[in-house]
Coordinates of C-alpha atoms in Angstrom, one line a residue:
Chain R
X26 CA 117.1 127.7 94.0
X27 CA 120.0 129.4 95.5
X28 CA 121.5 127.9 98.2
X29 CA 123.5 129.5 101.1
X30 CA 126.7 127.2 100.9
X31 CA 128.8 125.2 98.3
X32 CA 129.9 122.5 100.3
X33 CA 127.8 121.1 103.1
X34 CA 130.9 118.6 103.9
X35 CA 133.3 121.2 104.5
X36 CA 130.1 123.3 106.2
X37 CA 130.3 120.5 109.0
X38 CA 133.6 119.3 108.7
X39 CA 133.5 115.9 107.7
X40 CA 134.9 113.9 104.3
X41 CA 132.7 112.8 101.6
X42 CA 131.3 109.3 102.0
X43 CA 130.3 109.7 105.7
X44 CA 128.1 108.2 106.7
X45 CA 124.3 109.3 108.4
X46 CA 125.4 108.9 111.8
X47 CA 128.5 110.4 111.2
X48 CA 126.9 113.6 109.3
X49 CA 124.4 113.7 112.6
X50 CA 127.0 114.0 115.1
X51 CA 128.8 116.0 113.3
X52 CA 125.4 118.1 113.1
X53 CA 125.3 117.9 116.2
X54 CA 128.8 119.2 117.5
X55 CA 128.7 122.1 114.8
X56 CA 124.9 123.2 116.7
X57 CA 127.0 123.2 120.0
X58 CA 129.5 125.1 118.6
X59 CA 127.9 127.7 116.0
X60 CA 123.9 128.3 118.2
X61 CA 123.1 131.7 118.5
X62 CA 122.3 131.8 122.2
X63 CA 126.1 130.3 122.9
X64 CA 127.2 133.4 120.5
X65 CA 124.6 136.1 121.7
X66 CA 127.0 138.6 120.8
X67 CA 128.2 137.7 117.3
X68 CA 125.9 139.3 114.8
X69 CA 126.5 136.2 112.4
X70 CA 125.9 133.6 114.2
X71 CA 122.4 133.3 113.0
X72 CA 124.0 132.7 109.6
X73 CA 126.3 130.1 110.9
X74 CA 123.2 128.4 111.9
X75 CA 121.6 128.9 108.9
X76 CA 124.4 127.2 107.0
X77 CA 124.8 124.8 109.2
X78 CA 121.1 123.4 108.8
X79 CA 121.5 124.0 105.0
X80 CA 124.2 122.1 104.9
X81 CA 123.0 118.6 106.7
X82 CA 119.5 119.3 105.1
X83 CA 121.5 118.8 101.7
X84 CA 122.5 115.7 102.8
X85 CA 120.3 113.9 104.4
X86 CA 117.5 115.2 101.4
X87 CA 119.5 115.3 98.4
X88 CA 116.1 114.9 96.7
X89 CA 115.6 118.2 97.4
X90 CA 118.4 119.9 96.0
X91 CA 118.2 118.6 92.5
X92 CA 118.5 121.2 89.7
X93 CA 119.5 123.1 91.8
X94 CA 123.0 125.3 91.5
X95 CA 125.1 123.0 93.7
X96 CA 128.8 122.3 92.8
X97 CA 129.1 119.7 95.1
X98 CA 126.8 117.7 93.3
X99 CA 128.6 115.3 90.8
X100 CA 131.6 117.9 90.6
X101 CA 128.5 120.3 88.4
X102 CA 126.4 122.8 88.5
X103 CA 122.7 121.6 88.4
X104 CA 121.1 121.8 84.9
X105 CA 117.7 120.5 84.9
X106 CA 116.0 123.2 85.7
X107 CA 114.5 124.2 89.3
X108 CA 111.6 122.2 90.2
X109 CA 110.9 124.4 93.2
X110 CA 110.4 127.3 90.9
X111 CA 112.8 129.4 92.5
X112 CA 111.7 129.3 95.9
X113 CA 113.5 129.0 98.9
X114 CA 112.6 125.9 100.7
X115 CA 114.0 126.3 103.7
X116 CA 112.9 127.3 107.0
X117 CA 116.1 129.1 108.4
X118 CA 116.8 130.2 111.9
X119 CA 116.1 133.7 112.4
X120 CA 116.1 135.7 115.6
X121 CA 112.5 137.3 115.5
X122 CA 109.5 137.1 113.9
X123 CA 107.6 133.7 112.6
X124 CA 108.0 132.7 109.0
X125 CA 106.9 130.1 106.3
X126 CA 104.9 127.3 107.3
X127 CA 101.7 127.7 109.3
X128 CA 100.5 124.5 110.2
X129 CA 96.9 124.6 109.9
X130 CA 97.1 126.9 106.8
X131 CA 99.1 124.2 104.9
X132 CA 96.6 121.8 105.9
X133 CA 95.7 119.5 102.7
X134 CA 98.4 122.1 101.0
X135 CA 100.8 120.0 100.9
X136 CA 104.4 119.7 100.7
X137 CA 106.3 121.2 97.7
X138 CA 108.9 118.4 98.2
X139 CA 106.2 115.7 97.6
X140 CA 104.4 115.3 94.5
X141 CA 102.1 112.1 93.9
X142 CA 102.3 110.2 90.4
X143 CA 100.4 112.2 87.3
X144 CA 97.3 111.8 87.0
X145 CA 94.9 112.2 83.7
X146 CA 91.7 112.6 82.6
X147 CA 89.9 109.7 81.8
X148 CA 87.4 109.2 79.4
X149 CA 83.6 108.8 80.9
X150 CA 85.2 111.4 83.8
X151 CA 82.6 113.8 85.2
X152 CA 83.5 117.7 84.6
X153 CA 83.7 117.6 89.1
X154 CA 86.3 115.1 88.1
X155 CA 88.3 116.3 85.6
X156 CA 88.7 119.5 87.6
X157 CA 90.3 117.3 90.4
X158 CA 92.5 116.1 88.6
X159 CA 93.5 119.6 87.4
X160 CA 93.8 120.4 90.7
X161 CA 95.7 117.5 91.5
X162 CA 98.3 118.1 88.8
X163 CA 98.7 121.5 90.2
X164 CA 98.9 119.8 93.3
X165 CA 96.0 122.1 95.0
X166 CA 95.0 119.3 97.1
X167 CA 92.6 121.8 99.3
X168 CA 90.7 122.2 96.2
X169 CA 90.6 118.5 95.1
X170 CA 89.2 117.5 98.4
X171 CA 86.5 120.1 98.1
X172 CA 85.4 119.4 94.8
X173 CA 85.5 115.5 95.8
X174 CA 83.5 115.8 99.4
X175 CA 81.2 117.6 97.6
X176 CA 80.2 115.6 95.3
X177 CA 76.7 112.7 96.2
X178 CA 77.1 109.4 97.6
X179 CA 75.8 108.1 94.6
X180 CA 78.6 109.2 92.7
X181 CA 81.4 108.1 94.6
X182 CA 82.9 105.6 92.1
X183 CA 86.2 103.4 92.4
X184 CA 87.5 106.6 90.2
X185 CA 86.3 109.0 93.1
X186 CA 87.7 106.8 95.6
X187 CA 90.9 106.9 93.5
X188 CA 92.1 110.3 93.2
X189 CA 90.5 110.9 97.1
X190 CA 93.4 108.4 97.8
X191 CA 95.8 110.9 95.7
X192 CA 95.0 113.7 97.7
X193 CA 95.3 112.3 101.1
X194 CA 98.8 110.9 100.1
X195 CA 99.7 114.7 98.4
X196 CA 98.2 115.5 101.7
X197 CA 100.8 113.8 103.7
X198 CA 97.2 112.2 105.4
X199 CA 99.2 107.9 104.2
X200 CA 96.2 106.1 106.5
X201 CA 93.9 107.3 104.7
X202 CA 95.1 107.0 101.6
X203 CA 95.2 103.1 102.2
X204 CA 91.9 103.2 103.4
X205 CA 90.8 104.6 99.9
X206 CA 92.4 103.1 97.7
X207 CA 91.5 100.0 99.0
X208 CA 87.7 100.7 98.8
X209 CA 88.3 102.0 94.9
X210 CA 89.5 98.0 94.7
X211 CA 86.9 96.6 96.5
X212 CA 84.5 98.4 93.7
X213 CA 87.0 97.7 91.1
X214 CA 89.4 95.0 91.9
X215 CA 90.2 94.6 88.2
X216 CA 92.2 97.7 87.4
X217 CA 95.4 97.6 87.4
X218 CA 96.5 101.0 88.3
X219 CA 94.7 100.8 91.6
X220 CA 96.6 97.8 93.0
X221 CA 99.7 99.6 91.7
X222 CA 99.1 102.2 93.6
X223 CA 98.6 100.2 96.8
X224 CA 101.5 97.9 95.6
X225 CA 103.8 101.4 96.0
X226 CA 102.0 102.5 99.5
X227 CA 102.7 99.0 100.9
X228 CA 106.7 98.8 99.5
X229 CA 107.0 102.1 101.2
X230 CA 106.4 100.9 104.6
X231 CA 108.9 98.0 104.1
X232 CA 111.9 99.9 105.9
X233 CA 110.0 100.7 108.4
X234 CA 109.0 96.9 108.9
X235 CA 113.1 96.0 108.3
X236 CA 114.2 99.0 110.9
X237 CA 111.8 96.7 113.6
X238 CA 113.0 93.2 112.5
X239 CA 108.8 92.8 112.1
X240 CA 108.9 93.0 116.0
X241 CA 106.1 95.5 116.3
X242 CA 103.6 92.8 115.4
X243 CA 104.2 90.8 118.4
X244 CA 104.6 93.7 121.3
X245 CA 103.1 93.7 124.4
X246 CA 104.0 95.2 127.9
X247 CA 101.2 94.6 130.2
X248 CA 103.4 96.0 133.1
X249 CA 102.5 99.7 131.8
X250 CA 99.2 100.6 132.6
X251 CA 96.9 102.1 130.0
X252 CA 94.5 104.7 131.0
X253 CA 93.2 108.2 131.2
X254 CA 94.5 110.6 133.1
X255 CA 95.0 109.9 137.1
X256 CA 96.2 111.8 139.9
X257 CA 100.2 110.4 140.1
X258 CA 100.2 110.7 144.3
X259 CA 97.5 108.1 143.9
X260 CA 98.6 106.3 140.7
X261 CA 101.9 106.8 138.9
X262 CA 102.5 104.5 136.0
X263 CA 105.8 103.0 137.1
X264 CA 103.4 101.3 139.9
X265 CA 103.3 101.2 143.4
X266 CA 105.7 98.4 144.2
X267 CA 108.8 100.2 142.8
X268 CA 108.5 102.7 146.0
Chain B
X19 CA 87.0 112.5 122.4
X20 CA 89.1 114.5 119.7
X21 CA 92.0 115.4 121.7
X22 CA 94.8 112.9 120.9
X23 CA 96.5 112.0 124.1
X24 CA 95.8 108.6 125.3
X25 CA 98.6 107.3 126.5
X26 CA 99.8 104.9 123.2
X27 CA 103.7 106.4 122.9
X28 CA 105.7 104.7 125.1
X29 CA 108.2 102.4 125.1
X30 CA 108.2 99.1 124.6
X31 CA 109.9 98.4 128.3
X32 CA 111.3 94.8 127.5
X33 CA 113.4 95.5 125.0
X34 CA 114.5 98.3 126.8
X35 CA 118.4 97.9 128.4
X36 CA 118.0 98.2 132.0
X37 CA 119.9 101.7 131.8
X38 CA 117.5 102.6 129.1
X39 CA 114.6 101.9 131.5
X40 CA 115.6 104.5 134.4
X41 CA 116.7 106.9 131.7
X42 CA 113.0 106.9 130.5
X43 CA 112.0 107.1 133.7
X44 CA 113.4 110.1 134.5
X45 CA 111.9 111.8 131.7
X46 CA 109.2 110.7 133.2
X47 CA 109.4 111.8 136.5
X48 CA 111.2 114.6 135.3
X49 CA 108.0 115.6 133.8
X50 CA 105.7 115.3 136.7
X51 CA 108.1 117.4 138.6
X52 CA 107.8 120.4 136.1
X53 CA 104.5 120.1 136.2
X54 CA 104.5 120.3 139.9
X55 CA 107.1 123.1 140.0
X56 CA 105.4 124.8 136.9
X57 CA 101.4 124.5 137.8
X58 CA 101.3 122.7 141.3
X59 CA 99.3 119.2 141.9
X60 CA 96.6 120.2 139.5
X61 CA 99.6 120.2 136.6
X62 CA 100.7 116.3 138.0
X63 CA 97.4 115.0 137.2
X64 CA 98.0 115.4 133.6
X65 CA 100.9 113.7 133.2
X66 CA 101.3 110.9 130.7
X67 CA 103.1 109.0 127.9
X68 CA 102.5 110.7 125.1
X69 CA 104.0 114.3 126.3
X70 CA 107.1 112.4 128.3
X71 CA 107.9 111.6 124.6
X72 CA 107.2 114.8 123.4
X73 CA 110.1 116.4 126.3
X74 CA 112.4 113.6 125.4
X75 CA 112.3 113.6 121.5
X76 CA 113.1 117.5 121.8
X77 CA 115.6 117.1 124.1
X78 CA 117.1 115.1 122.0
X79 CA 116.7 117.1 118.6
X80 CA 117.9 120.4 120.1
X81 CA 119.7 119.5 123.6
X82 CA 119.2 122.0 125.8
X83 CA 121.2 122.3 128.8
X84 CA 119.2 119.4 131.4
X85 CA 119.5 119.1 135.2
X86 CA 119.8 115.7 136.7
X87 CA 118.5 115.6 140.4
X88 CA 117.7 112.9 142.4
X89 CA 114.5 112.5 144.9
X90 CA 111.8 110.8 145.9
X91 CA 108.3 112.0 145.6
X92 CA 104.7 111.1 147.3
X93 CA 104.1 107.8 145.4
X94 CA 107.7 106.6 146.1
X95 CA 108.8 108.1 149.4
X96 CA 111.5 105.7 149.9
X97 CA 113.3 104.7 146.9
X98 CA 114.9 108.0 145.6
X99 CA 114.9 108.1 141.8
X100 CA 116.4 110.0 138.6
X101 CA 114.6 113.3 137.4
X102 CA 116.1 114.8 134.2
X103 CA 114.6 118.7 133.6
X104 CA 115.4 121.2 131.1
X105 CA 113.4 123.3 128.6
X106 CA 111.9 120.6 126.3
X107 CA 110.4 119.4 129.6
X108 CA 109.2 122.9 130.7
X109 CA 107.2 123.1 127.2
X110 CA 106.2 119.8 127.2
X111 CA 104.3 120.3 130.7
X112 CA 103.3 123.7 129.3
X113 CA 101.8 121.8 126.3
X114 CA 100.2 119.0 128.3
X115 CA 97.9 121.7 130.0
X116 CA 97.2 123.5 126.5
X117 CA 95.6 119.3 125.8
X118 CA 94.4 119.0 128.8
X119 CA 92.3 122.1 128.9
X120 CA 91.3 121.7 125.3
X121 CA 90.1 117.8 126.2
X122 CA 88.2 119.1 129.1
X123 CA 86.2 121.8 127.0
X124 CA 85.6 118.9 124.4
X125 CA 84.0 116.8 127.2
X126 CA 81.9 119.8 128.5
X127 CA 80.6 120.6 125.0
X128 CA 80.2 117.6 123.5
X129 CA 79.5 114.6 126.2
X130 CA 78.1 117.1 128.5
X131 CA 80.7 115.1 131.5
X132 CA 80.9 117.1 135.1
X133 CA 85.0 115.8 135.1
X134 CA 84.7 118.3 131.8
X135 CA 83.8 121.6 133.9
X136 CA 85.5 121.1 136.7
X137 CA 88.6 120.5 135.0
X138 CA 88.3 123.6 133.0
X139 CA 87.8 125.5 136.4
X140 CA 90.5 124.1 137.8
X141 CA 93.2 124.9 134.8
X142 CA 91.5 127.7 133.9
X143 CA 93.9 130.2 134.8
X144 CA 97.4 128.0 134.2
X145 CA 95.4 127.6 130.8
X146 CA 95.1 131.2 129.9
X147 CA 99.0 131.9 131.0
X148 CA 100.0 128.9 129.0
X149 CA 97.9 130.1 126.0
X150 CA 99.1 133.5 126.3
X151 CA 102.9 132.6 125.7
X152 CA 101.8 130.0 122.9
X153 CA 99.0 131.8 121.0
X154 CA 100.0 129.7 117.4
X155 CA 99.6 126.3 119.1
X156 CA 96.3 127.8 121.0
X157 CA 94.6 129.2 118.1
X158 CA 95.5 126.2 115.8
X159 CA 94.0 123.3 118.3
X160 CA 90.7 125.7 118.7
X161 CA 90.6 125.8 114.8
X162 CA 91.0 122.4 114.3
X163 CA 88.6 121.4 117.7
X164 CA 86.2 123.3 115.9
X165 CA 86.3 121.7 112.2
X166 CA 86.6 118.4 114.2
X167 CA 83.1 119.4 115.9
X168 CA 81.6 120.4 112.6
X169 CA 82.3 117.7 110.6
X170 CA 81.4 114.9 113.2
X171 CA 77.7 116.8 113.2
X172 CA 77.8 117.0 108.7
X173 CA 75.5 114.2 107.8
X174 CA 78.4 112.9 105.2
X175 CA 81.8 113.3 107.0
X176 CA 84.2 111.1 106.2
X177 CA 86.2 109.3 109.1
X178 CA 89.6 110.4 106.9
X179 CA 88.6 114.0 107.4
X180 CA 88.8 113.7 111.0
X181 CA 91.7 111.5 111.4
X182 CA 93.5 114.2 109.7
X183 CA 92.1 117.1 112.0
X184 CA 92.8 115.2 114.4
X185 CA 96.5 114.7 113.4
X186 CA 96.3 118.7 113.0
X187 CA 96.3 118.5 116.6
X188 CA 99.6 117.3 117.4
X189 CA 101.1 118.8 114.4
X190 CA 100.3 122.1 116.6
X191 CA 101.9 120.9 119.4
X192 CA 105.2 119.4 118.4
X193 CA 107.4 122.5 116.7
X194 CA 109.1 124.0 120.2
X195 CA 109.9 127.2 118.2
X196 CA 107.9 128.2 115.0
X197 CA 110.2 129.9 113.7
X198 CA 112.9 127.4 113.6
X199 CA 114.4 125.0 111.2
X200 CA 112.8 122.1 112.5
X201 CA 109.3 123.4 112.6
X202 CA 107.8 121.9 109.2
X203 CA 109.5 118.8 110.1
X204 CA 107.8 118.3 114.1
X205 CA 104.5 119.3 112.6
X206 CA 104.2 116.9 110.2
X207 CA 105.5 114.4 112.3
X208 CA 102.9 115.4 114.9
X209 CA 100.5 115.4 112.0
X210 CA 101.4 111.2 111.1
X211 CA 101.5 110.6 115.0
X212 CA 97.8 111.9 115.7
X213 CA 96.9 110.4 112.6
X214 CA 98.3 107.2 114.0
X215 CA 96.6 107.5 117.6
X216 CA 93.8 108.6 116.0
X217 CA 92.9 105.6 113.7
X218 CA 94.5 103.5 117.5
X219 CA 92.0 104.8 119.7
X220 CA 89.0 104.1 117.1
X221 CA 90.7 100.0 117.0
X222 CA 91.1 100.1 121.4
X223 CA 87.2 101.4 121.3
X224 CA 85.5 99.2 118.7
X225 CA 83.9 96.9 121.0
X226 CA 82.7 99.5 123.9
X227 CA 81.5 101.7 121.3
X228 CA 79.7 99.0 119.2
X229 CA 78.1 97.7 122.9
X230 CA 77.3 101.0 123.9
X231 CA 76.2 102.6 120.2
X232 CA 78.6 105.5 120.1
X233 CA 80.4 106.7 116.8
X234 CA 83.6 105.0 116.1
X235 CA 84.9 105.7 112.5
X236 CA 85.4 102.1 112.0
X237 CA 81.8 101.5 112.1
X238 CA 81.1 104.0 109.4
X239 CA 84.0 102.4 107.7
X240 CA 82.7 98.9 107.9
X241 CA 86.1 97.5 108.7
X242 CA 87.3 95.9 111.9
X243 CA 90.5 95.8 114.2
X244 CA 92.4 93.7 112.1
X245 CA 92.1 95.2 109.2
X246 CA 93.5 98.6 110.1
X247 CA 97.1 97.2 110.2
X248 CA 98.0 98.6 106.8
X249 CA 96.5 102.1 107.6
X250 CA 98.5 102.3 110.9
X251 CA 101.8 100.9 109.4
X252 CA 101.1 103.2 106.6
X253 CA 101.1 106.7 109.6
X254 CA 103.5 105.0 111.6
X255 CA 106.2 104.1 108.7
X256 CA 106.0 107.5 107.8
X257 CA 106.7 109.1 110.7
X258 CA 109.7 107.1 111.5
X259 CA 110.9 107.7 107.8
X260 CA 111.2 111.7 109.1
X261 CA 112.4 111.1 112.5
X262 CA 115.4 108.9 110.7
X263 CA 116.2 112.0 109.0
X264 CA 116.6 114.3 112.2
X265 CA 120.2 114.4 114.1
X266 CA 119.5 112.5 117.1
X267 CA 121.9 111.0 119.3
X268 CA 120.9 111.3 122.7
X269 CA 118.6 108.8 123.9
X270 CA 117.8 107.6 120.4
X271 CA 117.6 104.3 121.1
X272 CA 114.7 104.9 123.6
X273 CA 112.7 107.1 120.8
X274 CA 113.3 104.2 118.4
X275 CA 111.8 101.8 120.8
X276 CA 109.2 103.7 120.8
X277 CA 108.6 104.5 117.4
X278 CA 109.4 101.5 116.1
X279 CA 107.8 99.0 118.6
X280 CA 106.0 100.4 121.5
X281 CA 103.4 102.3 119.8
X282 CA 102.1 99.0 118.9
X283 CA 101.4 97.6 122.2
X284 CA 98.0 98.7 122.4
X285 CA 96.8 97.3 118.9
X286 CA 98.6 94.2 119.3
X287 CA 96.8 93.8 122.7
X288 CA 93.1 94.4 120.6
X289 CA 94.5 91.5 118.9
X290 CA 95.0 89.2 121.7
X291 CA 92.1 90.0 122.8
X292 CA 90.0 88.9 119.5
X293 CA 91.8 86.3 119.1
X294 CA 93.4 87.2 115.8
X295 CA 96.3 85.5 114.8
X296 CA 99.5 87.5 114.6
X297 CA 101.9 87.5 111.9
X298 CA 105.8 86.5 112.9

């Protein structure tokens, strides 16, 4: 991986240590500053842009950058080797033209940031089987789902259910992940792996429930009106008593 | 129904500062004005939760330049109220037609409903100028309308393959500019969002469709409202785990409330309703 700049802190102008909300506003006043359509006449400030959204993308998914060659990082130069195998992951600003990711053409692709836990053959697995999980360790998850929807109801096992929960979560699809890997419990609620994986599904929600203070369970508002569409002159949501 | 707009994100207006209240409302009503300036009364008719969030979360990602006028309109003729406009708001009404249109030709084909064709007459032309200045988000919600459609009619489908079509949906409509940094990022947001409505809509239907035999995916699941917590926590946790990562200063604490609480209003109500015990 080669990225565009050295130092993302001195990129936008802040010391090391800040913290999130001070890297986004500092994001934020270096957008203001460097966008191409407040420069329309300096040929670089596309670049400017592109290093300023390289530069808060290193911070705020260091994940990504590991292995990489990245002085800033620990004072060293990466050296594990790239596990993006030399491609650039980043989606920069340009000034014509679409490029990289096309939405539905990624769909069950994905994400080369986001790799599920290995997976191996297992002894008694079907040859439709072991070629999922080939295709899950090469992390082809259109071609696991494929081989997996195709095969008979009769021979959708707690194992099928399994790795179908692997590929929803390579597939960025988490609800439905949950919803099979419970069923490969219900048929199998002895294996241990299975309740791991659900046991690593639910901790991963746990910010989410700590960001709300659990307050989303209890939520109601029945002052907002639920409903199809309606024609506003008749029936705007805010009600007709706040006229 | 396979187009994802029913009206789920929105705020949570209690826990909402008062300030916070009339700033979301003039999103809101900035909305309905660009859809009147933008497409005329057939536009306002459209206008609903679910895109108001779409204007204000790009707002807030990219901040475009926004005008703040004050009015009143044909609802409220007396008391004059806030209307904040800008760009995210112009493609957020553009994009509510794109739904709209796409809903209506779903209920022509599929329910065979009279709202269906005359709502496709009416938008018909703001449809084809909308589409024609946003062919990938056009293209991609036809695609996807049309897996939906042929996997609801496979004798085998699963209810996952669906949800995640349906996801496909939003992830179409939330990048502003596809060739922008941000792109990946809004799509697959708008990929765990539909998701999230998606698996919503089937919990808020349950009973109807169990009374009047229609397909609900929780049916096929064998699973009721209760049980889908995990499965919308696990969409919903997600999402929020991206949007954390995005620069967002302005109006951030109404998109929290939103994402974090008032998406839930609707399943939370199923609950009351069933008489299901809530966790604290």
């Amino acid at each position: 991986m080669f990225p565009l700049i050295r130092d993302p802190y001195q990129v936008l102008g802040i010391q090391r240590g800040a913290t999130e909300d001070e890297i986004k506003k500092a994001y934020r006043k270096k957008a203001k500053e460097c966008h191409p359509d407040m420069h329309p006449d300096d040929p670089d400030a596309t670049q400017k842009m592109n290093e300023v959204n390289e530069a808060y993308d290193m911070l705020m998914h260091p994940e990504k950058y590991r292995g990489s060659q990245i002085p800033w990082q620990n004072g060293q130069s990466g050296t594990q080797g790239d596990p993006f195998q030399g491609t650039n992951p980043f989606y920069t600003y340009t000034t014509s033209g679409a490029q990289g990711w096309n939405p539905f053409g990624d769909f069950f692709g994905g994400s080369p940031f986001y790799t599920t836990p290995p997976v191996q053959d297992e002894p008694g697995d079907s040859p439709q089987l072991q070629a999922v999980v080939t295709a899950l360790q090469r992390r082809d998850y259109r071609l696991a789902m494929q081989i997996l929807t195709g095969m008979p109801q009769e021979q959708r096992t707690a194992r099928w259910h399994y790795l179908m929960a692997l590929v929803h979560e390579g597939s960025r699809n988490p609800g439905s992940a949950q919803i099979e890997i419970r069923r490969a419990i219900e048929l199998d609620p002895n294996n241990l792996v299975y309740r791991q994986v659900l046991e690593r599904y639910t901790h991963a929600a746990e910010p989410y429930a700590q960001r709300s203070h659990g307050s989303y369970r209890q939520v109601i508002d029945p002052r907002m009106l639920i409903g199809t569409f309606c024609l506003p002159m008749l029936f705007c949501r805010f009600g007709f008593c706040c006229c | 129904m396979v187009i994802s707009v029913f009206g789920y994100i929105r705020p949570y207006m209690p826990a909402l500062s008062e300030a916070d209240q009339k700033r979301y409302r003039a999103h809101y009503c900035g909305l309905c004005r660009t859809l009147y300036t933008r497409f005329g009364l057939k536009g306002q008719a459209f206008l609903n939760y679910d895109m108001t969030f779409l204007s204000m979360l790009l707002a807030s990602l990219y901040e475009p330049a926004e005008t703040l006028r004050t009015a009143s309109c044909v609802p409220h003729p007396v008391r004059r109220h806030e209307e904040v406009i800008s760009p995210a708001s112009d493609y957020a009404a553009d994009m509510t037609i794109l739904l709209a249109y796409f809903k209506a030709c779903d209920d022509r084909q599929d329910e065979k409903k009279a709202s269906g064709w005359a709502t496709t007459r009416l938008l018909g032309e703001a449809f084809r100028n909308v589409s024609a200045q946003y062919p990938n988000q056009t293209v991609h919600i036809s695609e996807c309308m049309q897996q939906i459609r042929k996997a609801e009619t496979a004798t085998d489908t699963q209810p996952e393959a669906i949800a995640a079509f349906s996801g496909e949906i939003l992830a179409a409509i939330f990048p502003w500019k596809p060739d922008d940094f941000w792109a990946r990022d809004l799509a697959r947001f708008g990929s765990l969002l539909g998701q999230y409505v998606y698996w919503l809509d089937a919990v808020v239907d349950d009973r109807h469709d169990l009374k009047h035999h229609c397909y609900n995916p929780l049916h096929v699941l064998g699973v009721h409202a209760q049980d889908m917590h995990p499965v919308l926590l696990q969409n919903i946790s997600q999402a929020a785990e991206l949007f954390e990562t995005w620069p967002l200063v302005q109006d951030l604490d109404i998109l929290r409330n939103i994402v974090y609480q008032g998406v839930w209003q609707a399943y939370n109500q199923v609950l009351r309703k069933e008489g299901v015990p809530v966790d604290p």
